[in-house]
PDB file of C-alpha atoms in Angstrom:
ATOM      1  CA  LEU A   1     -17.486 -13.445  11.107  1.00 81.00           C
ATOM      2  CA  TRP A   2     -18.119  -9.711  10.845  1.00 79.00           C
ATOM      3  CA  ARG A   3     -14.376  -9.004  10.948  1.00 76.00           C
ATOM      4  CA  ILE A   4     -13.876 -11.463   8.066  1.00 77.00           C
ATOM      5  CA  ARG A   5     -16.500  -9.509   6.105  1.00 75.00           C
ATOM      6  CA  GLU A   6     -14.879  -6.154   6.905  1.00 75.00           C
ATOM      7  CA  ASP A   7     -11.423  -7.471   5.992  1.00 77.00           C
ATOM      8  CA  GLY A   8     -12.652  -9.009   2.733  1.00 76.00           C
ATOM      9  CA  ALA A   9     -10.896  -6.494   0.500  1.00 75.00           C
ATOM     10  CA  GLY A  10      -7.595  -7.315   2.142  1.00 79.00           C
ATOM     11  CA  LEU A  11      -8.074 -11.060   2.490  1.00 79.00           C
ATOM     12  CA  GLY A  12      -8.963 -11.283  -1.179  1.00 81.00           C
ATOM     13  CA  SER A  13      -5.756  -9.474  -2.124  1.00 83.00           C
ATOM     14  CA  ARG A  14      -3.693 -12.633  -1.765  1.00 82.00           C
ATOM     15  CA  THR A  15      -4.285 -15.911  -3.579  1.00 82.00           C
ATOM     16  CA  PRO A  16      -4.271 -19.223  -1.671  1.00 80.00           C
ATOM     17  CA  ALA A  17      -0.659 -19.599  -2.827  1.00 79.00           C
ATOM     18  CA  GLY A  18       0.224 -16.180  -1.365  1.00 79.00           C
ATOM     19  CA  ALA A  19       0.566 -14.357  -4.699  1.00 83.00           C
ATOM     20  CA  PRO A  20      -0.855 -10.821  -5.067  1.00 87.00           C
ATOM     21  CA  ALA A  21      -4.377 -10.247  -6.400  1.00 88.00           C
ATOM     22  CA  TRP A  22      -5.374  -6.786  -7.590  1.00 88.00           C
ATOM     23  CA  PRO A  23      -8.527  -4.605  -7.547  1.00 84.00           C
ATOM     24  CA  ALA A  24      -8.482  -4.399 -11.331  1.00 83.00           C
ATOM     25  CA  TRP A  25     -12.209  -5.083 -11.773  1.00 88.00           C
ATOM     26  CA  GLU A  26     -13.647  -3.968  -8.476  1.00 84.00           C
ATOM     27  CA  ASP A  27     -17.233  -2.960  -7.765  1.00 88.00           C
ATOM     28  CA  ALA A  28     -19.140  -3.853 -10.956  1.00 94.00           C
ATOM     29  CA  ALA A  29     -22.898  -4.317 -10.477  1.00 96.00           C
ATOM     30  CA  VAL A  30     -25.839  -5.744 -12.407  1.00 97.00           C
ATOM     31  CA  PRO A  31     -29.564  -5.906 -11.615  1.00 97.00           C
ATOM     32  CA  PRO A  32     -29.988  -8.585  -8.920  1.00 96.00           C
ATOM     33  CA  ALA A  33     -32.414 -10.550 -11.116  1.00 97.00           C
ATOM     34  CA  VAL A  34     -29.593 -11.334 -13.576  1.00 97.00           C
ATOM     35  CA  LEU A  35     -26.793 -11.736 -11.039  1.00 97.00           C
ATOM     36  CA  ALA A  36     -26.580 -15.534 -11.385  1.00 96.00           C
ATOM     37  CA  PRO A  37     -26.104 -15.663 -15.180  1.00 97.00           C
ATOM     38  CA  TYR A  38     -23.738 -12.690 -14.997  1.00 97.00           C
ATOM     39  CA  LEU A  39     -21.573 -14.457 -12.419  1.00 96.00           C
ATOM     40  CA  ARG A  40     -21.492 -17.613 -14.535  1.00 97.00           C
ATOM     41  CA  ASP A  41     -20.356 -15.603 -17.545  1.00 98.00           C
ATOM     42  CA  PHE A  42     -17.880 -13.581 -15.491  1.00 97.00           C
ATOM     43  CA  THR A  43     -16.342 -16.724 -14.005  1.00 96.00           C
ATOM     44  CA  ALA A  44     -16.031 -18.141 -17.520  1.00 97.00           C
ATOM     45  CA  LEU A  45     -14.362 -14.897 -18.641  1.00 97.00           C
ATOM     46  CA  LEU A  46     -11.793 -15.219 -15.848  1.00 96.00           C
ATOM     47  CA  ALA A  47     -11.075 -18.781 -16.928  1.00 96.00           C
ATOM     48  CA  ASP A  48     -10.688 -17.727 -20.563  1.00 97.00           C
ATOM     49  CA  HIS A  49      -7.977 -15.281 -19.507  1.00 96.00           C
ATOM     50  CA  GLY A  50      -6.292 -17.748 -17.167  1.00 94.00           C
ATOM     51  CA  LEU A  51      -7.244 -15.690 -14.130  1.00 94.00           C
ATOM     52  CA  ASP A  52      -8.928 -16.293 -10.794  1.00 92.00           C
ATOM     53  CA  GLY A  53     -10.447 -14.147  -8.073  1.00 90.00           C
ATOM     54  CA  LEU A  54     -12.438 -14.328  -4.867  1.00 86.00           C
ATOM     55  CA  LEU A  55     -15.979 -12.998  -5.391  1.00 89.00           C
ATOM     56  CA  TYR A  56     -17.686 -11.293  -2.471  1.00 85.00           C
ATOM     57  CA  GLY A  57     -19.777  -8.236  -1.793  1.00 84.00           C
ATOM     58  CA  HIS A  58     -23.407  -7.128  -1.790  1.00 88.00           C
ATOM     59  CA  PHE A  59     -25.075  -9.982  -3.630  1.00 89.00           C
ATOM     60  CA  GLY A  60     -28.537  -8.741  -2.681  1.00 93.00           C
ATOM     61  CA  ASP A  61     -27.810  -5.532  -4.582  1.00 94.00           C
ATOM     62  CA  GLY A  62     -26.019  -7.236  -7.462  1.00 95.00           C
ATOM     63  CA  CYS A  63     -22.739  -5.484  -6.577  1.00 95.00           C
ATOM     64  CA  ILE A  64     -19.665  -7.707  -6.660  1.00 92.00           C
ATOM     65  CA  HIS A  65     -16.153  -7.107  -5.387  1.00 90.00           C
ATOM     66  CA  VAL A  66     -13.264  -9.196  -6.650  1.00 91.00           C
ATOM     67  CA  ARG A  67      -9.486  -9.130  -6.454  1.00 90.00           C
ATOM     68  CA  ILE A  68      -7.899 -10.835  -9.472  1.00 93.00           C
ATOM     69  CA  ASP A  69      -4.497 -12.498  -9.775  1.00 92.00           C
ATOM     70  CA  LEU A  70      -3.463 -10.477 -12.823  1.00 92.00           C
ATOM     71  CA  PRO A  71       0.316 -10.746 -13.386  1.00 92.00           C
ATOM     72  CA  LEU A  72       0.783  -6.971 -13.408  1.00 90.00           C
ATOM     73  CA  ALA A  73       4.464  -7.166 -12.532  1.00 87.00           C
ATOM     74  CA  GLU A  74       5.357  -9.579 -15.349  1.00 88.00           C
ATOM     75  CA  HIS A  75       2.637  -9.130 -18.003  1.00 92.00           C
ATOM     76  CA  PRO A  76       0.793  -5.808 -17.543  1.00 91.00           C
ATOM     77  CA  ARG A  77      -0.529  -5.932 -21.128  1.00 92.00           C
ATOM     78  CA  ARG A  78      -2.952  -8.668 -20.095  1.00 94.00           C
ATOM     79  CA  LEU A  79      -4.959  -6.072 -18.155  1.00 94.00           C
ATOM     80  CA  ARG A  80      -6.497  -4.117 -21.069  1.00 94.00           C
ATOM     81  CA  PRO A  81      -8.145  -6.967 -23.037  1.00 95.00           C
ATOM     82  CA  PHE A  82      -9.600  -8.389 -19.846  1.00 96.00           C
ATOM     83  CA  LEU A  83     -11.043  -5.038 -18.732  1.00 96.00           C
ATOM     84  CA  VAL A  84     -12.603  -4.363 -22.136  1.00 96.00           C
ATOM     85  CA  GLU A  85     -14.308  -7.757 -22.200  1.00 97.00           C
ATOM     86  CA  ALA A  86     -15.427  -7.465 -18.573  1.00 97.00           C
ATOM     87  CA  ALA A  87     -16.919  -4.006 -19.208  1.00 96.00           C
ATOM     88  CA  THR A  88     -18.687  -5.257 -22.322  1.00 97.00           C
ATOM     89  CA  LEU A  89     -20.105  -8.157 -20.334  1.00 97.00           C
ATOM     90  CA  VAL A  90     -21.483  -6.076 -17.459  1.00 97.00           C
ATOM     91  CA  ALA A  91     -22.954  -3.479 -19.851  1.00 96.00           C
ATOM     92  CA  GLY A  92     -24.649  -6.290 -21.776  1.00 97.00           C
ATOM     93  CA  TYR A  93     -26.503  -7.218 -18.599  1.00 97.00           C
ATOM     94  CA  GLY A  94     -27.662  -3.624 -18.103  1.00 96.00           C
ATOM     95  CA  GLY A  95     -25.197  -3.126 -15.283  1.00 96.00           C
ATOM     96  CA  SER A  96     -22.672  -0.533 -14.144  1.00 95.00           C
ATOM     97  CA  LEU A  97     -18.894  -0.600 -14.266  1.00 94.00           C
ATOM     98  CA  SER A  98     -18.846   1.015 -10.821  1.00 92.00           C
ATOM     99  CA  GLY A  99     -21.786  -0.034  -8.702  1.00 91.00           C
ATOM    100  CA  GLU A 100     -20.762   1.462  -5.392  1.00 88.00           C
ATOM    101  CA  HIS A 101     -17.960   3.971  -6.005  1.00 85.00           C
ATOM    102  CA  GLY A 102     -17.011   6.452  -8.717  1.00 83.00           C
ATOM    103  CA  ASP A 103     -15.587   5.605 -12.117  1.00 84.00           C
ATOM    104  CA  GLY A 104     -12.417   7.683 -11.700  1.00 86.00           C
ATOM    105  CA  ARG A 105      -9.266   7.068 -13.709  1.00 85.00           C
ATOM    106  CA  ALA A 106      -9.620   3.300 -13.531  1.00 86.00           C
ATOM    107  CA  ARG A 107     -12.923   3.224 -15.480  1.00 90.00           C
ATOM    108  CA  SER A 108     -13.323   6.398 -17.514  1.00 93.00           C
ATOM    109  CA  GLU A 109     -11.906   5.052 -20.769  1.00 95.00           C
ATOM    110  CA  LEU A 110     -14.426   2.179 -20.602  1.00 96.00           C
ATOM    111  CA  LEU A 111     -17.512   4.366 -20.225  1.00 95.00           C
ATOM    112  CA  PRO A 112     -18.368   4.387 -23.973  1.00 96.00           C
ATOM    113  CA  LEU A 113     -19.095   0.667 -23.558  1.00 95.00           C
ATOM    114  CA  MET A 114     -21.883   1.587 -21.148  1.00 94.00           C
ATOM    115  CA  TYR A 115     -23.136   5.004 -22.359  1.00 95.00           C
ATOM    116  CA  SER A 116     -24.244   6.152 -25.792  1.00 95.00           C
ATOM    117  CA  PRO A 117     -22.059   8.549 -27.840  1.00 95.00           C
ATOM    118  CA  ALA A 118     -24.604  11.289 -27.126  1.00 97.00           C
ATOM    119  CA  ALA A 119     -24.279  10.765 -23.373  1.00 96.00           C
ATOM    120  CA  ILE A 120     -20.467  10.814 -23.537  1.00 95.00           C
ATOM    121  CA  GLU A 121     -20.638  14.031 -25.566  1.00 96.00           C
ATOM    122  CA  ALA A 122     -22.985  15.527 -22.986  1.00 96.00           C
ATOM    123  CA  PHE A 123     -20.503  14.723 -20.197  1.00 94.00           C
ATOM    124  CA  GLY A 124     -17.828  16.654 -22.051  1.00 95.00           C
ATOM    125  CA  ALA A 125     -20.084  19.615 -22.801  1.00 96.00           C
ATOM    126  CA  PHE A 126     -21.224  19.859 -19.177  1.00 95.00           C
ATOM    127  CA  LYS A 127     -17.640  19.836 -17.893  1.00 95.00           C
ATOM    128  CA  ALA A 128     -16.607  22.448 -20.459  1.00 95.00           C
ATOM    129  CA  LEU A 129     -19.205  24.875 -19.074  1.00 96.00           C
ATOM    130  CA  PHE A 130     -17.582  24.909 -15.639  1.00 95.00           C
ATOM    131  CA  ASP A 131     -14.005  23.945 -16.498  1.00 95.00           C
ATOM    132  CA  PRO A 132     -13.169  25.136 -20.029  1.00 93.00           C
ATOM    133  CA  ASP A 133      -9.410  24.785 -19.453  1.00 92.00           C
ATOM    134  CA  HIS A 134      -9.670  21.229 -18.032  1.00 88.00           C
ATOM    135  CA  LEU A 135      -7.932  22.164 -14.796  1.00 93.00           C
ATOM    136  CA  LEU A 136     -10.178  20.178 -12.452  1.00 92.00           C
ATOM    137  CA  ASN A 137      -9.689  16.403 -12.341  1.00 90.00           C
ATOM    138  CA  PRO A 138      -8.195  16.169 -15.830  1.00 90.00           C
ATOM    139  CA  GLY A 139      -8.600  12.754 -17.408  1.00 88.00           C
ATOM    140  CA  VAL A 140     -11.591  11.706 -15.295  1.00 90.00           C
ATOM    141  CA  LEU A 141     -14.777  10.898 -17.286  1.00 90.00           C
ATOM    142  CA  VAL A 142     -13.802  13.376 -20.014  1.00 92.00           C
ATOM    143  CA  ASP A 143     -10.709  12.899 -22.234  1.00 92.00           C
ATOM    144  CA  PRO A 144      -9.458   9.989 -20.115  1.00 93.00           C
ATOM    145  CA  ALA A 145      -6.060   8.356 -20.356  1.00 90.00           C
ATOM    146  CA  PRO A 146      -5.943   4.649 -21.283  1.00 92.00           C
ATOM    147  CA  VAL A 147      -6.793   2.331 -18.393  1.00 90.00           C
ATOM    148  CA  ASP A 148      -3.368   0.695 -18.456  1.00 90.00           C
ATOM    149  CA  THR A 149      -1.248   3.841 -18.133  1.00 86.00           C
ATOM    150  CA  ASP A 150       0.311   4.974 -14.857  1.00 82.00           C
ATOM    151  CA  LEU A 151       0.087   1.524 -13.276  1.00 85.00           C
ATOM    152  CA  ARG A 152       2.182   1.537 -10.121  1.00 84.00           C
ATOM    153  CA  ARG A 153       3.286  -2.089 -10.001  1.00 86.00           C
ATOM    154  CA  PRO A 154       4.691  -2.526 -13.549  1.00 85.00           C
ATOM    155  CA  LEU A 155       6.873   0.563 -13.080  1.00 81.00           C
ATOM    156  CA  ALA A 156       8.496  -0.844  -9.948  1.00 83.00           C
ATOM    157  CA  GLY A 157      11.363  -3.213 -10.635  1.00 78.00           C
ATOM    158  CA  PRO A 158      13.389  -5.192  -8.091  1.00 81.00           C
ATOM    159  CA  VAL A 159      15.275  -2.955  -5.660  1.00 83.00           C
ATOM    160  CA  ARG A 160      18.999  -3.685  -5.359  1.00 82.00           C
ATOM    161  CA  ARG A 161      19.716  -4.926  -1.851  1.00 86.00           C
ATOM    162  CA  ARG A 162      22.981  -5.423  -0.016  1.00 82.00           C
ATOM    163  CA  PRO A 163      23.585  -8.860   1.551  1.00 85.00           C
ATOM    164  CA  GLY A 164      22.604  -9.560   5.121  1.00 85.00           C
ATOM    165  CA  GLY A 165      19.081  -8.117   5.106  1.00 88.00           C
ATOM    166  CA  LEU A 166      15.775  -9.864   5.722  1.00 92.00           C
ATOM    167  CA  ALA A 167      14.939 -12.980   3.728  1.00 92.00           C
ATOM    168  CA  LEU A 168      11.329 -11.877   2.959  1.00 91.00           C
ATOM    169  CA  HIS A 169      10.371 -15.487   2.242  1.00 91.00           C
ATOM    170  CA  ALA A 170       6.646 -14.734   1.942  1.00 88.00           C
ATOM    171  CA  ASP A 171       7.372 -12.332  -0.929  1.00 89.00           C
ATOM    172  CA  GLY A 172       9.943 -14.340  -2.835  1.00 87.00           C
ATOM    173  CA  GLY A 173      12.800 -12.377  -1.288  1.00 90.00           C
ATOM    174  CA  ASP A 174      11.772  -9.242  -3.203  1.00 90.00           C
ATOM    175  CA  PHE A 175      11.383  -5.990  -1.270  1.00 93.00           C
ATOM    176  CA  THR A 176       9.301  -4.462  -4.085  1.00 92.00           C
ATOM    177  CA  THR A 177       6.787  -7.309  -3.926  1.00 91.00           C
ATOM    178  CA  ALA A 178       6.652  -6.983  -0.144  1.00 93.00           C
ATOM    179  CA  VAL A 179       5.777  -3.273  -0.055  1.00 94.00           C
ATOM    180  CA  HIS A 180       3.177  -3.743  -2.803  1.00 92.00           C
ATOM    181  CA  ARG A 181       1.181  -5.938  -0.434  1.00 91.00           C
ATOM    182  CA  CYS A 182      -0.579  -2.707   0.500  1.00 91.00           C
ATOM    183  CA  VAL A 183      -3.515  -2.117  -1.839  1.00 86.00           C
ATOM    184  CA  GLY A 184      -5.020   0.726   0.183  1.00 85.00           C
ATOM    185  CA  VAL A 185      -7.555  -1.072   2.384  1.00 83.00           C
ATOM    186  CA  GLY A 186      -6.911   1.584   5.034  1.00 85.00           C
ATOM    187  CA  LYS A 187      -7.577  -0.400   8.209  1.00 85.00           C
ATOM    188  CA  CYS A 188      -4.446   1.277   9.584  1.00 87.00           C
ATOM    189  CA  ARG A 189      -6.339   4.576   9.550  1.00 86.00           C
ATOM    190  CA  ALA A 190      -9.101   3.306  11.844  1.00 80.00           C
ATOM    191  CA  ASP A 191      -9.160   3.276  15.640  1.00 75.00           C
ATOM    192  CA  ASN A 192      -9.554  -0.463  16.206  1.00 72.00           C
ATOM    193  CA  GLY A 193      -8.967  -0.349  19.962  1.00 71.00           C
ATOM    194  CA  SER A 194     -12.509  -1.350  20.891  1.00 72.00           C
ATOM    195  CA  GLY A 195     -12.113  -4.519  18.828  1.00 69.00           C
ATOM    196  CA  GLY A 196      -8.713  -5.420  20.228  1.00 70.00           C
ATOM    197  CA  GLY A 197      -6.718  -3.903  17.376  1.00 70.00           C
ATOM    198  CA  PHE A 198      -3.788  -1.519  17.708  1.00 73.00           C
ATOM    199  CA  MET A 199      -2.664  -0.288  14.301  1.00 75.00           C
ATOM    200  CA  CYS A 200      -1.345   2.249  13.672  1.00 86.00           C
ATOM    201  CA  PRO A 201      -0.395   4.136  16.897  1.00 87.00           C
ATOM    202  CA  SER A 202       1.699   6.820  15.203  1.00 90.00           C
ATOM    203  CA  PHE A 203      -1.172   7.703  12.856  1.00 91.00           C
ATOM    204  CA  LEU A 204      -3.592   7.873  15.792  1.00 87.00           C
ATOM    205  CA  ALA A 205      -1.204  10.386  17.382  1.00 90.00           C
ATOM    206  CA  THR A 206      -0.560  12.632  14.375  1.00 92.00           C
ATOM    207  CA  GLY A 207      -3.555  12.094  12.068  1.00 90.00           C
ATOM    208  CA  ASP A 208      -1.141  12.475   9.116  1.00 92.00           C
ATOM    209  CA  GLU A 209      -1.503   9.981   6.258  1.00 93.00           C
ATOM    210  CA  LYS A 210       2.281   9.636   5.907  1.00 91.00           C
ATOM    211  CA  ASP A 211       2.373   8.247   9.454  1.00 93.00           C
ATOM    212  CA  SER A 212      -0.090   5.447   8.679  1.00 93.00           C
ATOM    213  CA  THR A 213       0.980   2.013   7.501  1.00 94.00           C
ATOM    214  CA  ARG A 214      -0.678   2.741   4.154  1.00 94.00           C
ATOM    215  CA  GLY A 215       1.088   6.078   3.760  1.00 95.00           C
ATOM    216  CA  ARG A 216       4.464   4.531   4.521  1.00 96.00           C
ATOM    217  CA  ALA A 217       3.807   1.705   2.088  1.00 95.00           C
ATOM    218  CA  ARG A 218       2.981   4.236  -0.638  1.00 94.00           C
ATOM    219  CA  VAL A 219       6.280   6.059  -0.072  1.00 95.00           C
ATOM    220  CA  LEU A 220       8.189   2.766  -0.255  1.00 95.00           C
ATOM    221  CA  GLN A 221       6.323   1.881  -3.452  1.00 93.00           C
ATOM    222  CA  GLU A 222       7.346   5.221  -4.964  1.00 92.00           C
ATOM    223  CA  MET A 223      10.918   4.473  -3.910  1.00 92.00           C
ATOM    224  CA  ALA A 224      10.694   1.156  -5.770  1.00 90.00           C
ATOM    225  CA  ASN A 225       9.557   2.736  -9.036  1.00 87.00           C
ATOM    226  CA  GLY A 226      11.896   5.709  -8.708  1.00 85.00           C
ATOM    227  CA  SER A 227       9.446   8.310 -10.015  1.00 80.00           C
ATOM    228  CA  LEU A 228       8.710  10.640  -7.104  1.00 85.00           C
ATOM    229  CA  VAL A 229      11.259   9.266  -4.631  1.00 87.00           C
ATOM    230  CA  ALA A 230      14.511   9.155  -6.547  1.00 83.00           C
ATOM    231  CA  ASP A 231      17.387   8.535  -4.089  1.00 87.00           C
ATOM    232  CA  GLY A 232      16.576   4.958  -3.150  1.00 90.00           C
ATOM    233  CA  TRP A 233      17.204   3.710   0.369  1.00 93.00           C
ATOM    234  CA  ARG A 234      18.707   7.026   1.469  1.00 92.00           C
ATOM    235  CA  SER A 235      15.819   9.193   0.222  1.00 94.00           C
ATOM    236  CA  PRO A 236      14.833  11.766   2.859  1.00 93.00           C
ATOM    237  CA  GLU A 237      11.159  11.121   2.063  1.00 94.00           C
ATOM    238  CA  VAL A 238      11.586   7.463   2.999  1.00 95.00           C
ATOM    239  CA  HIS A 239      13.273   8.205   6.314  1.00 94.00           C
ATOM    240  CA  GLU A 240      10.799  10.948   7.175  1.00 95.00           C
ATOM    241  CA  ALA A 241       7.887   8.549   6.605  1.00 95.00           C
ATOM    242  CA  LEU A 242       9.491   5.795   8.688  1.00 96.00           C
ATOM    243  CA  ASP A 243      10.808   8.036  11.466  1.00 93.00           C
ATOM    244  CA  LEU A 244       7.762   7.755  13.757  1.00 94.00           C
ATOM    245  CA  CYS A 245       7.137   4.057  13.081  1.00 94.00           C
ATOM    246  CA  LEU A 246       7.413   2.371  16.489  1.00 92.00           C
ATOM    247  CA  ALA A 247       8.212  -1.013  14.913  1.00 92.00           C
ATOM    248  CA  CYS A 248       5.471  -2.435  17.146  1.00 91.00           C
ATOM    249  CA  ARG A 249       4.360  -4.923  14.436  1.00 90.00           C
ATOM    250  CA  ALA A 250       0.678  -4.244  15.140  1.00 89.00           C
ATOM    251  CA  CYS A 251       0.236  -3.862  11.382  1.00 89.00           C
ATOM    252  CA  ALA A 252       1.639  -7.345  10.777  1.00 88.00           C
ATOM    253  CA  ARG A 253      -1.100  -8.708  13.018  1.00 86.00           C
ATOM    254  CA  ASP A 254      -4.048  -6.438  12.241  1.00 86.00           C
ATOM    255  CA  CYS A 255      -3.566  -5.674   8.531  1.00 88.00           C
ATOM    256  CA  PRO A 256      -5.650  -8.097   6.427  1.00 86.00           C
ATOM    257  CA  VAL A 257      -2.843  -8.169   3.847  1.00 87.00           C
ATOM    258  CA  SER A 258      -0.096  -8.653   6.487  1.00 88.00           C
ATOM    259  CA  VAL A 259       1.858  -5.511   5.684  1.00 93.00           C
ATOM    260  CA  ASP A 260       4.797  -5.672   8.125  1.00 94.00           C
ATOM    261  CA  MET A 261       6.110  -2.121   8.324  1.00 95.00           C
ATOM    262  CA  ALA A 262       8.508  -2.948  11.163  1.00 95.00           C
ATOM    263  CA  ALA A 263      10.273  -5.425   8.886  1.00 95.00           C
ATOM    264  CA  TYR A 264      10.383  -2.931   6.019  1.00 96.00           C
ATOM    265  CA  LYS A 265      11.810  -0.251   8.303  1.00 96.00           C
ATOM    266  CA  ALA A 266      14.489  -2.650   9.532  1.00 94.00           C
ATOM    267  CA  GLU A 267      15.399  -3.480   5.927  1.00 95.00           C
ATOM    268  CA  VAL A 268      15.550   0.203   4.935  1.00 95.00           C
ATOM    269  CA  LEU A 269      17.831   1.043   7.861  1.00 93.00           C
ATOM    270  CA  HIS A 270      20.054  -1.963   7.114  1.00 93.00           C
ATOM    271  CA  GLN A 271      20.348  -1.102   3.427  1.00 93.00           C
ATOM    272  CA  THR A 272      20.933   2.593   4.183  1.00 93.00           C
ATOM    273  CA  TRP A 273      23.691   2.212   6.746  1.00 92.00           C
ATOM    274  CA  LYS A 274      25.436  -1.074   5.902  1.00 90.00           C
ATOM    275  CA  GLY A 275      29.167  -0.364   5.621  1.00 89.00           C
ATOM    276  CA  ARG A 276      28.729   3.259   6.730  1.00 91.00           C
ATOM    277  CA  LEU A 277      28.976   5.115  10.026  1.00 91.00           C
ATOM    278  CA  ARG A 278      25.510   5.448  11.501  1.00 90.00           C
ATOM    279  CA  PRO A 279      24.116   8.469  13.360  1.00 89.00           C
ATOM    280  CA  ARG A 280      25.361   8.673  16.946  1.00 90.00           C
ATOM    281  CA  SER A 281      21.913   7.943  18.367  1.00 89.00           C
ATOM    282  CA  HIS A 282      22.004   4.503  16.722  1.00 88.00           C
ATOM    283  CA  TYR A 283      25.026   3.628  18.847  1.00 91.00           C
ATOM    284  CA  SER A 284      23.919   5.320  22.071  1.00 90.00           C
ATOM    285  CA  LEU A 285      20.313   4.080  22.054  1.00 89.00           C
ATOM    286  CA  GLY A 286      20.614   1.033  19.811  1.00 88.00           C
ATOM    287  CA  TRP A 287      23.420  -0.347  21.965  1.00 91.00           C
ATOM    288  CA  LEU A 288      21.792   0.742  25.237  1.00 90.00           C
ATOM    289  CA  PRO A 289      21.537  -2.854  26.571  1.00 93.00           C
ATOM    290  CA  LEU A 290      25.294  -3.212  25.979  1.00 93.00           C
ATOM    291  CA  TRP A 291      26.090   0.051  27.782  1.00 89.00           C
ATOM    292  CA  LEU A 292      23.854  -0.855  30.722  1.00 89.00           C
ATOM    293  CA  ASP A 293      25.406  -4.288  31.047  1.00 92.00           C
ATOM    294  CA  LEU A 294      28.896  -2.752  30.874  1.00 90.00           C
ATOM    295  CA  ALA A 295      27.982  -0.221  33.572  1.00 88.00           C
ATOM    296  CA  ARG A 296      26.655  -3.005  35.802  1.00 87.00           C
ATOM    297  CA  ARG A 297      29.740  -5.175  35.372  1.00 88.00           C
ATOM    298  CA  THR A 298      32.204  -2.333  36.010  1.00 89.00           C
ATOM    299  CA  GLY A 299      30.252  -0.820  38.882  1.00 85.00           C
ATOM    300  CA  ALA A 300      29.933   2.475  37.026  1.00 87.00           C
ATOM    301  CA  ALA A 301      26.127   2.543  37.007  1.00 85.00           C
ATOM    302  CA  ARG A 302      25.758   4.467  40.289  1.00 86.00           C
ATOM    303  CA  LEU A 303      28.422   6.996  39.306  1.00 86.00           C
ATOM    304  CA  ALA A 304      26.910   7.531  35.835  1.00 83.00           C
ATOM    305  CA  ASP A 305      23.482   8.050  37.404  1.00 84.00           C
ATOM    306  CA  ARG A 306      24.822  10.719  39.738  1.00 85.00           C
ATOM    307  CA  LEU A 307      26.730  12.535  36.997  1.00 84.00           C
ATOM    308  CA  LEU A 308      23.775  12.574  34.611  1.00 82.00           C
ATOM    309  CA  ARG A 309      21.635  14.236  37.273  1.00 87.00           C
ATOM    310  CA  LEU A 310      23.789  17.350  36.885  1.00 87.00           C
ATOM    311  CA  PRO A 311      22.092  19.555  34.244  1.00 86.00           C
ATOM    312  CA  ALA A 312      25.316  20.671  32.547  1.00 83.00           C
ATOM    313  CA  LEU A 313      26.702  17.152  32.246  1.00 86.00           C
ATOM    314  CA  ALA A 314      23.334  15.718  31.211  1.00 86.00           C
ATOM    315  CA  GLY A 315      23.020  18.209  28.383  1.00 87.00           C
ATOM    316  CA  ALA A 316      26.560  17.554  27.181  1.00 88.00           C
ATOM    317  CA  ALA A 317      26.038  13.782  27.338  1.00 86.00           C
ATOM    318  CA  LYS A 318      22.874  14.041  25.252  1.00 87.00           C
ATOM    319  CA  ARG A 319      24.651  16.126  22.624  1.00 89.00           C
ATOM    320  CA  VAL A 320      27.499  13.625  22.444  1.00 89.00           C
ATOM    321  CA  ALA A 321      24.982  10.771  22.153  1.00 89.00           C
ATOM    322  CA  GLY A 322      23.129  12.548  19.357  1.00 88.00           C
ATOM    323  CA  ILE A 323      19.886  12.766  21.349  1.00 85.00           C
TER     324      ILE A 323
END
């Protein structure tokens, strides 16, 4: 039961039908005494917009988390009117747009619905004292960008795939949809060994975000929208991020959103090398069961073992094999 609670942010990120649900209105809070009428009005607001979401969180503190099935990929313009009405609703109950975390880029434009013009002006004046050139955290709280700019998912279209790859049935056959399963829960960054979990061993070894399941998913998402990672399947950033992935599939089991990085790595390698000569190590190590079986059948195993014990031959063999 406690694991279900801890995984709530991830479990709520998929609808019962398996479609994505987004943290578009996460973390709003109202005084606990008015939580019930607020939730009734909020549920009605979702229905008015044709949306749904799983409510959970800190009900005793009036702080509610929800992931909402907004169609960001197909109709991103539906986000703004919903957010404006939701912010107006929570402010009307004397609540906060961000009950547990900071407002950041996702909330700053909505703050005038909660604070008076004098308070907003005071925020700007205070920041100007310490940061007159707006170099620190530009666009946060003061002079914010619109809430529906820089959305990752709408910028990422379908990625062209060569035939013969994975079917990706759970994501409608779309690689972009698959990699956007990751919404940053970050369980892959935790040492879950005491609880029987294993993800992500490469991150536990290096401590580098790019070697976590989340970090790899972010790189693949950037590949899908083509902004920071521009060369598609063959982008060096993509292969660097996937290089240390052991393809152990612990993420597929332990991630509450079922991010399967082993499958994504297999698809990237297939799409990168299909119809092209692969690196030598792919043939020497990838076909190792074939070579071992061939050595057993021809009786060459004992001879190969003896030859590879000679330092000069072993070094040459490794160079030839690309190891």
